[in-house]
mmCIF file of C-alpha atoms in Angstrom:
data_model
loop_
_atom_site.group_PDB
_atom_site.id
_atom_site.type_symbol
_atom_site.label_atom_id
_atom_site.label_comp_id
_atom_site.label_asym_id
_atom_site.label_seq_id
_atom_site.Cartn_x
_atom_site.Cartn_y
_atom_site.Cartn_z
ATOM 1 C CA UNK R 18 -0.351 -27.345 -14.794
ATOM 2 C CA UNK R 19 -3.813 -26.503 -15.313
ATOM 3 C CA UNK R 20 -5.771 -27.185 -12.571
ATOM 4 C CA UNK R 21 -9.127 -28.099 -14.098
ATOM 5 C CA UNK R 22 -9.997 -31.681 -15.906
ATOM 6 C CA UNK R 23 -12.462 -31.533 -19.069
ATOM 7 C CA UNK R 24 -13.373 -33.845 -21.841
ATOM 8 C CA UNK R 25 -11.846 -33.797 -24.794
ATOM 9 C CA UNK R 26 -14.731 -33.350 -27.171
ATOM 10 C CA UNK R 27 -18.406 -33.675 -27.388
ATOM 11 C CA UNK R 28 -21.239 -32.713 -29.928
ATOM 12 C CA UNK R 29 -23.780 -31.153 -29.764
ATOM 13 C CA UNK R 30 -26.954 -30.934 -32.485
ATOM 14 C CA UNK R 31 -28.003 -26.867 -33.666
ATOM 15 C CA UNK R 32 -30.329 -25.320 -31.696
ATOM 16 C CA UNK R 33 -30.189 -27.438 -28.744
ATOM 17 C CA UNK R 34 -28.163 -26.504 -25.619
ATOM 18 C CA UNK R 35 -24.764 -27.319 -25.249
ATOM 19 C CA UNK R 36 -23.848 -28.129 -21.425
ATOM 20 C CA UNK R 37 -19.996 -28.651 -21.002
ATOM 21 C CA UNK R 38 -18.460 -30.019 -17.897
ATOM 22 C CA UNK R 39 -15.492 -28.794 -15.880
ATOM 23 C CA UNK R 40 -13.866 -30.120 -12.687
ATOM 24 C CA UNK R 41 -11.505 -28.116 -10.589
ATOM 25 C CA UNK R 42 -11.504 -30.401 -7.414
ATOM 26 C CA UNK R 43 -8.997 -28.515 -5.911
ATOM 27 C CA UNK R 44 -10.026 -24.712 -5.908
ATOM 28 C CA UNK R 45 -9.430 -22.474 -3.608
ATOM 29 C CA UNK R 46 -11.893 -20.095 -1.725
ATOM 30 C CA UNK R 47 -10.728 -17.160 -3.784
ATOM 31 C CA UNK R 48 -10.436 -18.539 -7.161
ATOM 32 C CA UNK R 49 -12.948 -17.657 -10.050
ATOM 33 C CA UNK R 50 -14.096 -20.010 -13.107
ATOM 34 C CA UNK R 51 -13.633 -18.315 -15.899
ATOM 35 C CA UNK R 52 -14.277 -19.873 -19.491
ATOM 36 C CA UNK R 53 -13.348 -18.841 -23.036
ATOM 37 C CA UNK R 54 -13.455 -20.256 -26.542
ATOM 38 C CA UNK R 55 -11.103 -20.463 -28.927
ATOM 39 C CA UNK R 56 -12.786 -20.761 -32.826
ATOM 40 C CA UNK R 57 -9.996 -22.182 -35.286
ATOM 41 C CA UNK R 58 -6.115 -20.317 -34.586
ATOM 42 C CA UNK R 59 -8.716 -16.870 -33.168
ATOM 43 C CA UNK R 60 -7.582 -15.377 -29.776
ATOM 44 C CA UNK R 61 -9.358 -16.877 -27.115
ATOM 45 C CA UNK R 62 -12.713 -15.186 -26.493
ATOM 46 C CA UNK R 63 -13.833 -14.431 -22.727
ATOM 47 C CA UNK R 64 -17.166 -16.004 -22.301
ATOM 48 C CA UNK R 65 -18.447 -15.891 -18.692
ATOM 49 C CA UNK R 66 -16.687 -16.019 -15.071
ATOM 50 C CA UNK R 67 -18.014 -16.561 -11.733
ATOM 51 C CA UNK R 68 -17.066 -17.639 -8.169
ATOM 52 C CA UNK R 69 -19.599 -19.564 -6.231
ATOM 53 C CA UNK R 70 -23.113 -18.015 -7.511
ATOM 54 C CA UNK R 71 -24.526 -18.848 -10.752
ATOM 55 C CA UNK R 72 -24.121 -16.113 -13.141
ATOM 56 C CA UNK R 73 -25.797 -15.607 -16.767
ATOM 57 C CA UNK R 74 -24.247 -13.484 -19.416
ATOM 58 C CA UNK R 75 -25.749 -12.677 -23.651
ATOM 59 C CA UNK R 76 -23.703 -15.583 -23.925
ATOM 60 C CA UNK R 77 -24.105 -18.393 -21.954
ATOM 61 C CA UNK R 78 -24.872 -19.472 -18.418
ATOM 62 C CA UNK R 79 -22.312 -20.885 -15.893
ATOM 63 C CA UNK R 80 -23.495 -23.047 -13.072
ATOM 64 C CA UNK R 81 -21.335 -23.876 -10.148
ATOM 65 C CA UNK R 82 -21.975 -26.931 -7.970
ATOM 66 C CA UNK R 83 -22.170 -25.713 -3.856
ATOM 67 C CA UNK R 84 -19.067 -27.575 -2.864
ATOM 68 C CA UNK R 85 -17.422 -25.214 -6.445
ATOM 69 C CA UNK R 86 -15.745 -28.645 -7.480
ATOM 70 C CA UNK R 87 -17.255 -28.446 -10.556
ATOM 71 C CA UNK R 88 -19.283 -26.280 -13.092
ATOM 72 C CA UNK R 89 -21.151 -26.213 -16.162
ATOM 73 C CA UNK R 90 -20.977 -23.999 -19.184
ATOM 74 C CA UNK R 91 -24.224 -23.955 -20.977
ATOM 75 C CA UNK R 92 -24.759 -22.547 -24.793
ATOM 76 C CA UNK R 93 -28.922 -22.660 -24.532
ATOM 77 C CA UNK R 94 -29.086 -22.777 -28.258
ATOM 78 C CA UNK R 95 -25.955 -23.676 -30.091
ATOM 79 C CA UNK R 96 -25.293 -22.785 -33.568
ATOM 80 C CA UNK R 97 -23.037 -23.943 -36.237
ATOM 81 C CA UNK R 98 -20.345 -20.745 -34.834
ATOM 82 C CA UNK R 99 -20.263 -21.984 -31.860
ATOM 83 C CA UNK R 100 -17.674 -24.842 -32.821
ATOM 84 C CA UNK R 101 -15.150 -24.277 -30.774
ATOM 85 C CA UNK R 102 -12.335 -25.365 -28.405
ATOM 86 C CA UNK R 103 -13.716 -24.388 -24.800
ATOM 87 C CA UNK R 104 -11.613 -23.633 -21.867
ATOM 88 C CA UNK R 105 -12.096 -24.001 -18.060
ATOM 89 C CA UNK R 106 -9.483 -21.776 -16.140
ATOM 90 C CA UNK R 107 -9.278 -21.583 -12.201
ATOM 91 C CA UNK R 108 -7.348 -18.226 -10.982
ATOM 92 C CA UNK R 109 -7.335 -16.109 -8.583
ATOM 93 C CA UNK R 110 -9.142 -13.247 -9.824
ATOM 94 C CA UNK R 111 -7.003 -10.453 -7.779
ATOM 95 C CA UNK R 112 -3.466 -9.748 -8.218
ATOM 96 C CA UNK R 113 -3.762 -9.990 -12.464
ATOM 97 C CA UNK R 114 -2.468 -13.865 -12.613
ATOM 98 C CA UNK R 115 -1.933 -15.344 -15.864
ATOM 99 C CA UNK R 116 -4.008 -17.772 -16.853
ATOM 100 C CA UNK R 117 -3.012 -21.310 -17.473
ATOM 101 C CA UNK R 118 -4.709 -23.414 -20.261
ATOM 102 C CA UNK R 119 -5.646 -26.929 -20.755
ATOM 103 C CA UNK R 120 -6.651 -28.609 -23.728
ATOM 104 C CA UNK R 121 -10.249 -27.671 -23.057
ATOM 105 C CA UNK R 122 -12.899 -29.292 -24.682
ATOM 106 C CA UNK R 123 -13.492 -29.309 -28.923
ATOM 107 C CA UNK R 124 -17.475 -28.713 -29.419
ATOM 108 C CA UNK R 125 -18.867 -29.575 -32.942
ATOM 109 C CA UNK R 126 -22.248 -28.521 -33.031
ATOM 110 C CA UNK R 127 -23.399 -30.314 -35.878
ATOM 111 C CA UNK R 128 -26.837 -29.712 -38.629
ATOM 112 C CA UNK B 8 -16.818 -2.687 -28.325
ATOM 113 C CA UNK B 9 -13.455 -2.165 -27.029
ATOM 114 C CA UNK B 10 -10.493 -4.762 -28.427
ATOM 115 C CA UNK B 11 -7.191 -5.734 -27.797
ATOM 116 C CA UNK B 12 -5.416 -5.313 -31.119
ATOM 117 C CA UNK B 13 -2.342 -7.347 -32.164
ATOM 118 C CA UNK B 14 0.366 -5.859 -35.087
ATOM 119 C CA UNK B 15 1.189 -7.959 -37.803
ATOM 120 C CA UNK B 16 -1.383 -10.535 -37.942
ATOM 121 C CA UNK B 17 1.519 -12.525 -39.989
ATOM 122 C CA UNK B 18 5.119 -11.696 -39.365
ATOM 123 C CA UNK B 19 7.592 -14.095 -41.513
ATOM 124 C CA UNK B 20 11.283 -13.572 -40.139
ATOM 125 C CA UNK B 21 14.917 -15.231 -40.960
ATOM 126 C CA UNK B 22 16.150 -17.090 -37.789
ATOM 127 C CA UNK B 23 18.580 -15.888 -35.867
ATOM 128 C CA UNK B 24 16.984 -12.079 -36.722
ATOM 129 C CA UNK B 25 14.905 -10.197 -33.930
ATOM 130 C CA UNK B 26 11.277 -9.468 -34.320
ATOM 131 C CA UNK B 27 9.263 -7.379 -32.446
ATOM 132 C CA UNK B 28 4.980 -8.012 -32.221
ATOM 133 C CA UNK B 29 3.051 -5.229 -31.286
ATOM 134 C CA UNK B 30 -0.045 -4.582 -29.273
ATOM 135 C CA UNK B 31 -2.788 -2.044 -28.142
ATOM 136 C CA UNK B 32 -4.028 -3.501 -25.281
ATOM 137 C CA UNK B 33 -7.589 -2.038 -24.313
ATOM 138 C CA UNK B 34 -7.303 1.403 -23.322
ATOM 139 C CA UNK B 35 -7.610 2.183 -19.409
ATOM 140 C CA UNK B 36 -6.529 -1.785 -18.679
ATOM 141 C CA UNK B 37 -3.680 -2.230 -16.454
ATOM 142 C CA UNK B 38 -2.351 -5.365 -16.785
ATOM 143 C CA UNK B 39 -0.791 -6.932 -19.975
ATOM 144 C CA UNK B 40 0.314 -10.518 -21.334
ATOM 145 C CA UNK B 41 1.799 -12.137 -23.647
ATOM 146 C CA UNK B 42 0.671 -15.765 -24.727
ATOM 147 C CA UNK B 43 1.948 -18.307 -27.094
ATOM 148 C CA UNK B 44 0.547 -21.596 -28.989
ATOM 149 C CA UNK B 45 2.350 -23.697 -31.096
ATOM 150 C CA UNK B 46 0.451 -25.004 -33.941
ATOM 151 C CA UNK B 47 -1.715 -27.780 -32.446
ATOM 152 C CA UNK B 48 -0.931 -27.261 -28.873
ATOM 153 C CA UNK B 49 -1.627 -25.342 -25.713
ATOM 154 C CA UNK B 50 -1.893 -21.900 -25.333
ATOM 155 C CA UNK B 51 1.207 -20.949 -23.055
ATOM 156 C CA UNK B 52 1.601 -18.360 -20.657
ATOM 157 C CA UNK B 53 4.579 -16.088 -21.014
ATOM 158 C CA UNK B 54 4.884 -12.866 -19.373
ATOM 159 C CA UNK B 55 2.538 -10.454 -17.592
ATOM 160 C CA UNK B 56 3.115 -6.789 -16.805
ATOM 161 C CA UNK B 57 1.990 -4.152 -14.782
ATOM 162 C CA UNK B 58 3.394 -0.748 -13.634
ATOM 163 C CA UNK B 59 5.886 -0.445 -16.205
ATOM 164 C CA UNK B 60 7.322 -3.851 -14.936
ATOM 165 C CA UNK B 61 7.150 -7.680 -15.480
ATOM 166 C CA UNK B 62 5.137 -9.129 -12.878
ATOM 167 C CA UNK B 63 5.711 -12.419 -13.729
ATOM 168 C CA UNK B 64 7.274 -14.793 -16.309
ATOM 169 C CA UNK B 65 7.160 -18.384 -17.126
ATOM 170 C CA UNK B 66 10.285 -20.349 -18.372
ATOM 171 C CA UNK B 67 9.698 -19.863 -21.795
ATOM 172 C CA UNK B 68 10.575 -16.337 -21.603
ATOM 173 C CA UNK B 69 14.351 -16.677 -21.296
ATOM 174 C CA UNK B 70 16.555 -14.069 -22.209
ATOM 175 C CA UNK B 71 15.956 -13.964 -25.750
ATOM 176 C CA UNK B 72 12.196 -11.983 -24.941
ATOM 177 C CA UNK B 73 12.037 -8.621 -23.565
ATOM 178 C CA UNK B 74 8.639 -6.660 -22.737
ATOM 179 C CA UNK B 75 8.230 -2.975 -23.424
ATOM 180 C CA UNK B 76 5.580 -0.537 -23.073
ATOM 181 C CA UNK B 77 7.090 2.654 -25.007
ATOM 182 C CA UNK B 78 4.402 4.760 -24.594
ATOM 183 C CA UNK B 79 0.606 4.865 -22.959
ATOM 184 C CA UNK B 80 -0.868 2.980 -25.756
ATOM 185 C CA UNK B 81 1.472 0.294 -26.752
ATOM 186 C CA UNK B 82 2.652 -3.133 -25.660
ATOM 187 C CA UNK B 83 5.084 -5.020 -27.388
ATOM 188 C CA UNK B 84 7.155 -8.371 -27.237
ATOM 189 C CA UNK B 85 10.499 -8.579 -28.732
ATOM 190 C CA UNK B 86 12.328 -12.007 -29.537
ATOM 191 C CA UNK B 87 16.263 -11.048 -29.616
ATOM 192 C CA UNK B 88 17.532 -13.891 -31.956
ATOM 193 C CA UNK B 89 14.950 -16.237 -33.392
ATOM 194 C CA UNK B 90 15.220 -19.728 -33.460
ATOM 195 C CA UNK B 91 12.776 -22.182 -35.623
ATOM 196 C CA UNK B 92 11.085 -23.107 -32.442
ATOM 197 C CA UNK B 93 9.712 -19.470 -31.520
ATOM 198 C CA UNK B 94 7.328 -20.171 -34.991
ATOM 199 C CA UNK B 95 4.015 -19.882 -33.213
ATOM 200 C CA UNK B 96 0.450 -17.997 -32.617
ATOM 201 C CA UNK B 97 1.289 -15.158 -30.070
ATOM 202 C CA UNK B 98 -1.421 -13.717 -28.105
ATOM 203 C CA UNK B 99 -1.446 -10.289 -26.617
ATOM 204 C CA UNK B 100 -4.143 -9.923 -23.573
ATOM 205 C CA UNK B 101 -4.921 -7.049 -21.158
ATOM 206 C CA UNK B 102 -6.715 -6.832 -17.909
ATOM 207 C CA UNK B 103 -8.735 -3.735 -16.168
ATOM 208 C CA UNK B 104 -6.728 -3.583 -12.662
ATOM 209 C CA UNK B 105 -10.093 -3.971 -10.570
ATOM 210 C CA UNK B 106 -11.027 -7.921 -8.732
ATOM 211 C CA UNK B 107 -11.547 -10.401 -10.706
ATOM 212 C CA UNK B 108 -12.091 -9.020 -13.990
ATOM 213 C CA UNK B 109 -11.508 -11.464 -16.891
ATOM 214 C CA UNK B 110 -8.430 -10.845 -19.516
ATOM 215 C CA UNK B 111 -9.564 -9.851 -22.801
ATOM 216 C CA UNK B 112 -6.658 -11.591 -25.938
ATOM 217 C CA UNK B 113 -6.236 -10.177 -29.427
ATOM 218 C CA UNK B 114 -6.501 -12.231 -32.284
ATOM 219 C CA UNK B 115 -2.611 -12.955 -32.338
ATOM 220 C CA UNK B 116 0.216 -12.693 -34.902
ATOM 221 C CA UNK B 117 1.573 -15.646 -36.461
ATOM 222 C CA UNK B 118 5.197 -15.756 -36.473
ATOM 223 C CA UNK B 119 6.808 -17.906 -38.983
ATOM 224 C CA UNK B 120 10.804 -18.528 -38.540
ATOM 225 C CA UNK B 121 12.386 -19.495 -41.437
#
């Protein structure tokens, strides 16, 4: 089962940044955040990754709280291609694991 | 940009026929996975690969699936005898072998079992 809780969907209006939450409670010292999209039946994209620091990418930003039980994704300016289904994935990032998905969280970024 | 590239992007098969779904994976990556999503669900993990062997496997990939990497460039997934059920998005994804580099997923073939 995944081990990360998100919410199910939230909006966001053009142009203004879209912050989306993640919990992963119980991660492990060695386990990364990694997030991807997934835009209509597309592959799912690789957005950003990170393990305790906060890292920024063309992308997005990821910000992980100090105690890593929970993080942000944030889209500073969302557009109308960013509707998507967002995932939050805990793995270890040696060792190639496979990833396992949630339901992640549907963004409509609305006009 | 390099891209993991997935072979057909819509494969339409008779049950009970095999199918096999191709991909490139991105050259100089090491390890490889298959995914699969049912219309309207989860994306599911099924098999990863590295060194010329499976690695790992969920329960999904029963004996009907097989893995093969022919050559230095190809990756493919091979369903024996299909049943109605295997109708799905499958995902190909590769992985450079260093830390915690992220996998990288083509844009997946639909299968259709008829």
């Amino acid at each position: 089962d995944a081990k990360t809780t998100q919410p199910t969907s939230m909006d966001c209006a053009e142009g203004r940044a879209a912050n989306l939450p993640c919990n992963h409670s119980t991660i492990s010292g060695n386990e990364y955040v990694y997030w991807y999209r997934q835009i209509h039946s597309q592959g799912p994209q690789y957005i950003i990754h990170g393990l305790k620091n906060n890292e920024t990418n063309e992308m997005a930003s990821l910000i992980i709280t100090e105690d890593r039980k929970s993080s942000t994704l944030i889209l500073p300016h969302a557009t109308l291609r960013d509707t998507a289904v967002y995932y939050c994935i805990v793995r270890v990032g040696n060792y190639g694991q496979n990833f396992v998905f949630g339901p992640g969280t549907r963004l409509s970024v609305l006009p | 940009e390099p891209e993991v590239t997935q072979t057909p992007s819509h494969q339409v098969t008779q049950m009970g026929q095999e199918v096999i779904l191709r991909c490139v994976p991105i050259s100089n990556h090491l390890y490889f996975y298959w995914y699969r999503q049912i219309l309207g669900q989860k994306v599911e993990f099924l098999v990863s690969f590295y060194n010329n062997e499976i690695s790992e496997k969920s329960e999904i990939f029963d004996d009907q699936f097989s893995v093969e990497r022919p050559d230095g460039s190809n990756f493919t997934l091979k369903i024996r005898s299909t049943k109605l059920e295997d109708s799905a998005m499958y995902f190909c994804a590769s992985r450079a072998g260093q830390g915690n580099q992220p996998q990288h997923f083509g844009d997946g073939t639909r299968l259709s079992i008829l």
